[in-house]
């Protein structure tokens, strides 16, 4: 996929304020400081599209970006950010859950995981919730350049092996680096394939 145009559309506080059309939506979410904004900017080849911040946990709304006039990239607030008040985090969790369960246009959720770390409980709980809720998703391992290709691959495979202990079928996963643009083509090709499948459903 070649991204020719990426433009901010709206920051919505609730699902009802999201765009009213039926274009497919691909949402990005992860723990704070996982490199979400940098990844979005890298995928869209647009340095200032998603606002990066030295302070984690700045995304508080459902942010829609229209890509090539054909689909939406959705930047969601992070989960499990310890420095937020419990009340604020609970409000954000409700907003995230309602979006994922109610938004018919949601086509796939990309869960971002820092490839440098062992599997964290907060990530595993979120992934398990997606699976139990029937929300289609894929995993994107970020910051691979901090480890090197072989170590990043080994860590990602170890993470997925732990998931396989309770999952019959594993979701797709990608290993990326925003700095080196590693994994960009793979993620965008996957999105393109999903859009194609949604647009041309197979008849039984």
C-alpha positions as a LaTeX table, in Angstrom:
\begin{tabular}{lrrr}
\hline
Residue & $x$ (\AA) & $y$ (\AA) & $z$ (\AA) \\
\hline
Unk1 & 0.00 & 0.00 & 0.00 \\
Unk2 & 1.19 & 3.46 & $-0.89$ \\
Unk3 & $-0.08$ & 6.16 & 1.48 \\
Unk4 & $-0.52$ & 9.30 & $-0.58$ \\
Unk5 & $-2.64$ & 11.28 & 1.86 \\
Unk6 & $-3.07$ & 11.21 & 5.63 \\
Unk7 & $-5.16$ & 13.85 & 7.35 \\
Unk8 & $-6.50$ & 14.42 & 10.85 \\
Unk9 & $-10.31$ & 14.37 & 10.99 \\
Unk10 & $-11.64$ & 14.50 & 14.55 \\
Unk11 & $-10.88$ & 13.82 & 18.22 \\
Unk12 & $-13.99$ & 12.21 & 19.70 \\
Unk13 & $-14.77$ & 11.88 & 23.43 \\
Unk14 & $-17.37$ & 9.15 & 22.77 \\
Unk15 & $-18.23$ & 6.60 & 20.10 \\
Unk16 & $-21.27$ & 8.67 & 19.06 \\
Unk17 & $-18.96$ & 11.56 & 18.06 \\
Unk18 & $-16.88$ & 9.42 & 15.69 \\
Unk19 & $-17.22$ & 9.90 & 11.90 \\
Unk20 & $-20.62$ & 8.92 & 10.55 \\
Unk21 & $-19.56$ & 7.14 & 7.37 \\
Unk22 & $-18.86$ & 3.44 & 6.90 \\
Unk23 & $-15.19$ & 3.42 & 5.91 \\
Unk24 & $-13.16$ & 0.63 & 7.58 \\
Unk25 & $-11.23$ & 1.61 & 10.70 \\
Unk26 & $-7.90$ & 0.28 & 11.98 \\
Unk27 & $-7.23$ & 1.20 & 15.60 \\
Unk28 & $-3.84$ & 1.44 & 17.32 \\
Unk29 & $-3.49$ & 0.99 & 21.06 \\
Unk30 & $-0.87$ & 0.01 & 23.63 \\
Unk31 & 0.61 & 0.85 & 26.98 \\
Unk32 & 1.83 & 4.41 & 27.41 \\
Unk33 & 5.29 & 5.09 & 25.98 \\
Unk34 & 5.16 & 2.05 & 23.69 \\
Unk35 & 5.95 & 4.27 & 20.68 \\
Unk36 & 2.44 & 4.52 & 19.24 \\
Unk37 & 2.64 & 8.05 & 17.85 \\
Unk38 & 6.06 & 7.39 & 16.31 \\
Unk39 & 4.75 & 4.21 & 14.68 \\
Unk40 & 1.69 & 5.97 & 13.25 \\
Unk41 & 3.86 & 8.76 & 11.85 \\
Unk42 & 6.24 & 6.21 & 10.35 \\
Unk43 & 3.47 & 4.20 & 8.72 \\
Unk44 & 1.94 & 7.33 & 7.20 \\
Unk45 & 5.34 & 8.83 & 6.33 \\
Unk46 & 4.17 & 12.01 & 8.06 \\
Unk47 & 6.34 & 13.18 & 10.97 \\
Unk48 & 3.77 & 15.45 & 12.59 \\
Unk49 & 0.56 & 13.48 & 12.02 \\
Unk50 & 0.23 & 11.96 & 15.49 \\
Unk51 & 1.60 & 14.17 & 18.25 \\
Unk52 & 4.53 & 12.59 & 20.06 \\
Unk53 & 5.22 & 13.68 & 23.61 \\
Unk54 & 7.98 & 13.32 & 26.17 \\
Unk55 & 5.20 & 12.77 & 28.71 \\
Unk56 & 3.44 & 9.41 & 28.33 \\
Unk57 & $-0.34$ & 9.13 & 28.49 \\
Unk58 & $-1.25$ & 12.27 & 26.55 \\
Unk59 & $-3.80$ & 10.65 & 24.20 \\
Unk60 & $-7.18$ & 11.01 & 25.90 \\
Unk61 & $-9.61$ & 10.91 & 22.97 \\
Unk62 & $-10.50$ & 8.72 & 19.99 \\
Unk63 & $-8.46$ & 10.32 & 17.19 \\
Unk64 & $-9.44$ & 9.62 & 13.58 \\
Unk65 & $-7.14$ & 10.16 & 10.59 \\
Unk66 & $-8.40$ & 9.60 & 7.04 \\
Unk67 & $-5.92$ & 7.69 & 4.86 \\
Unk68 & $-6.03$ & 8.02 & 1.06 \\
Unk69 & $-9.68$ & 9.02 & 1.44 \\
Unk70 & $-10.45$ & 5.31 & 1.85 \\
Unk71 & $-9.99$ & 4.19 & 5.46 \\
Unk72 & $-9.46$ & 5.54 & 8.95 \\
Unk73 & $-6.45$ & 5.10 & 11.17 \\
Unk74 & $-7.65$ & 5.47 & 14.76 \\
Unk75 & $-5.28$ & 6.52 & 17.55 \\
Unk76 & $-6.66$ & 5.35 & 20.90 \\
Unk77 & $-5.64$ & 6.26 & 24.48 \\
Unk78 & $-3.17$ & 3.91 & 26.13 \\
Unk79 & $-4.13$ & 1.45 & 28.84 \\
Unk80 & $-2.51$ & 0.70 & 32.16 \\
Unk81 & $-0.86$ & 4.09 & 32.71 \\
Unk82 & 0.05 & 4.14 & 36.41 \\
Unk83 & 0.36 & 7.92 & 36.79 \\
Unk84 & $-3.24$ & 8.61 & 35.81 \\
Unk85 & $-5.80$ & 8.75 & 38.56 \\
Unk86 & $-7.85$ & 5.58 & 38.91 \\
Unk87 & $-11.01$ & 7.49 & 38.00 \\
Unk88 & $-9.52$ & 8.91 & 34.78 \\
Unk89 & $-8.14$ & 5.51 & 33.74 \\
Unk90 & $-11.51$ & 3.86 & 34.38 \\
Unk91 & $-13.22$ & 6.50 & 32.22 \\
Unk92 & $-10.71$ & 5.89 & 29.43 \\
Unk93 & $-11.12$ & 2.12 & 29.72 \\
Unk94 & $-14.89$ & 2.49 & 29.37 \\
Unk95 & $-14.42$ & 4.69 & 26.31 \\
Unk96 & $-11.98$ & 2.22 & 24.73 \\
Unk97 & $-14.18$ & $-0.78$ & 25.47 \\
Unk98 & $-17.33$ & 0.90 & 24.15 \\
Unk99 & $-15.52$ & 1.88 & 20.95 \\
Unk100 & $-14.22$ & $-1.63$ & 20.37 \\
Unk101 & $-17.51$ & $-3.36$ & 21.16 \\
Unk102 & $-19.94$ & $-0.90$ & 19.55 \\
Unk103 & $-18.11$ & 0.54 & 16.54 \\
Unk104 & $-19.28$ & $-1.47$ & 13.54 \\
Unk105 & $-16.68$ & 0.16 & 11.28 \\
Unk106 & $-13.82$ & $-1.20$ & 13.41 \\
Unk107 & $-12.04$ & $-3.71$ & 11.19 \\
Unk108 & $-8.89$ & $-4.52$ & 13.16 \\
Unk109 & $-7.14$ & $-3.45$ & 16.37 \\
Unk110 & $-3.35$ & $-3.29$ & 16.38 \\
Unk111 & $-2.04$ & $-3.89$ & 19.89 \\
Unk112 & 1.43 & $-2.38$ & 20.31 \\
Unk113 & 3.94 & $-4.17$ & 22.54 \\
Unk114 & 7.48 & $-3.06$ & 23.39 \\
Unk115 & 9.61 & $-5.93$ & 22.08 \\
Unk116 & 12.35 & $-5.22$ & 24.63 \\
Unk117 & 10.32 & $-6.53$ & 27.56 \\
Unk118 & 8.96 & $-9.89$ & 28.63 \\
Unk119 & 5.22 & $-10.34$ & 28.43 \\
Unk120 & 3.55 & $-7.89$ & 30.81 \\
Unk121 & 0.32 & $-8.79$ & 32.61 \\
Unk122 & $-1.47$ & $-5.63$ & 31.47 \\
Unk123 & $-0.76$ & $-6.44$ & 27.81 \\
Unk124 & $-1.75$ & $-10.07$ & 28.20 \\
Unk125 & $-5.00$ & $-9.18$ & 29.96 \\
Unk126 & $-5.91$ & $-6.74$ & 27.21 \\
Unk127 & $-5.14$ & $-9.23$ & 24.43 \\
Unk128 & $-7.12$ & $-11.94$ & 26.23 \\
Unk129 & $-10.06$ & $-9.52$ & 26.57 \\
Unk130 & $-9.98$ & $-8.80$ & 22.83 \\
Unk131 & $-10.04$ & $-12.51$ & 22.09 \\
Unk132 & $-12.86$ & $-13.22$ & 24.53 \\
Unk133 & $-14.83$ & $-10.29$ & 23.09 \\
Unk134 & $-14.40$ & $-11.43$ & 19.51 \\
Unk135 & $-12.58$ & $-8.25$ & 18.43 \\
Unk136 & $-10.24$ & $-8.90$ & 15.46 \\
Unk137 & $-6.69$ & $-7.83$ & 16.23 \\
Unk138 & $-3.01$ & $-8.18$ & 15.39 \\
Unk139 & 0.08 & $-7.50$ & 17.50 \\
Unk140 & 2.78 & $-5.01$ & 16.55 \\
Unk141 & 6.08 & $-5.32$ & 18.40 \\
Unk142 & 7.77 & $-1.91$ & 18.54 \\
Unk143 & 11.30 & $-0.58$ & 19.09 \\
Unk144 & 13.08 & $-3.50$ & 17.43 \\
Unk145 & 16.05 & $-1.25$ & 16.63 \\
Unk146 & 16.84 & $-1.08$ & 20.36 \\
Unk147 & 17.66 & $-4.80$ & 20.37 \\
Unk148 & 18.84 & $-5.83$ & 16.93 \\
Unk149 & 17.07 & $-8.07$ & 14.43 \\
Unk150 & 17.80 & $-11.49$ & 15.95 \\
Unk151 & 17.08 & $-10.56$ & 19.58 \\
Unk152 & 13.90 & $-8.73$ & 18.58 \\
Unk153 & 12.69 & $-11.77$ & 16.66 \\
Unk154 & 13.52 & $-14.09$ & 19.57 \\
Unk155 & 11.67 & $-11.87$ & 22.05 \\
Unk156 & 8.63 & $-11.63$ & 19.80 \\
Unk157 & 8.55 & $-15.39$ & 19.30 \\
Unk158 & 8.85 & $-15.96$ & 23.06 \\
Unk159 & 5.94 & $-13.55$ & 23.65 \\
Unk160 & 3.77 & $-15.37$ & 21.11 \\
Unk161 & 4.75 & $-18.76$ & 22.54 \\
Unk162 & 3.38 & $-17.69$ & 25.93 \\
Unk163 & 0.17 & $-16.63$ & 24.22 \\
Unk164 & $-0.03$ & $-19.99$ & 22.49 \\
Unk165 & $-0.19$ & $-21.70$ & 25.90 \\
Unk166 & $-3.88$ & $-20.75$ & 26.18 \\
Unk167 & $-4.81$ & $-19.75$ & 22.61 \\
Unk168 & $-5.70$ & $-22.32$ & 19.96 \\
Unk169 & $-5.01$ & $-19.92$ & 17.10 \\
Unk170 & $-2.52$ & $-17.05$ & 17.28 \\
Unk171 & $-3.20$ & $-13.59$ & 15.85 \\
Unk172 & $-0.90$ & $-12.12$ & 13.18 \\
Unk173 & 2.11 & $-10.22$ & 14.49 \\
Unk174 & 4.67 & $-7.79$ & 13.11 \\
Unk175 & 8.09 & $-6.62$ & 14.30 \\
Unk176 & 8.70 & $-2.92$ & 13.71 \\
Unk177 & 11.07 & $-0.04$ & 14.26 \\
Unk178 & 9.88 & 3.53 & 13.76 \\
Unk179 & 13.50 & 4.69 & 13.55 \\
Unk180 & 14.46 & 2.31 & 10.74 \\
Unk181 & 10.98 & 1.90 & 9.21 \\
Unk182 & 11.23 & $-1.84$ & 9.80 \\
Unk183 & 7.93 & $-3.64$ & 9.26 \\
Unk184 & 6.23 & $-0.71$ & 7.52 \\
Unk185 & 5.50 & $-2.53$ & 4.28 \\
Unk186 & 4.31 & $-5.64$ & 6.11 \\
Unk187 & 1.78 & $-3.74$ & 8.27 \\
Unk188 & 0.47 & $-1.66$ & 5.36 \\
Unk189 & 0.20 & $-4.71$ & 3.10 \\
Unk190 & $-1.75$ & $-6.48$ & 5.84 \\
Unk191 & $-4.15$ & $-3.51$ & 6.12 \\
Unk192 & $-4.56$ & $-3.48$ & 2.34 \\
Unk193 & $-5.36$ & $-7.19$ & 2.35 \\
Unk194 & $-7.94$ & $-6.86$ & 5.11 \\
Unk195 & $-9.63$ & $-3.97$ & 3.28 \\
Unk196 & $-9.72$ & $-6.05$ & 0.12 \\
Unk197 & $-11.29$ & $-9.00$ & 1.99 \\
Unk198 & $-13.89$ & $-6.73$ & 3.64 \\
Unk199 & $-14.75$ & $-5.11$ & 0.33 \\
Unk200 & $-15.05$ & $-8.44$ & $-1.46$ \\
Unk201 & $-16.42$ & $-10.98$ & 1.01 \\
Unk202 & $-16.25$ & $-14.57$ & $-0.16$ \\
Unk203 & $-19.60$ & $-16.08$ & $-0.98$ \\
Unk204 & $-20.36$ & $-19.49$ & 0.38 \\
\hline
\end{tabular}
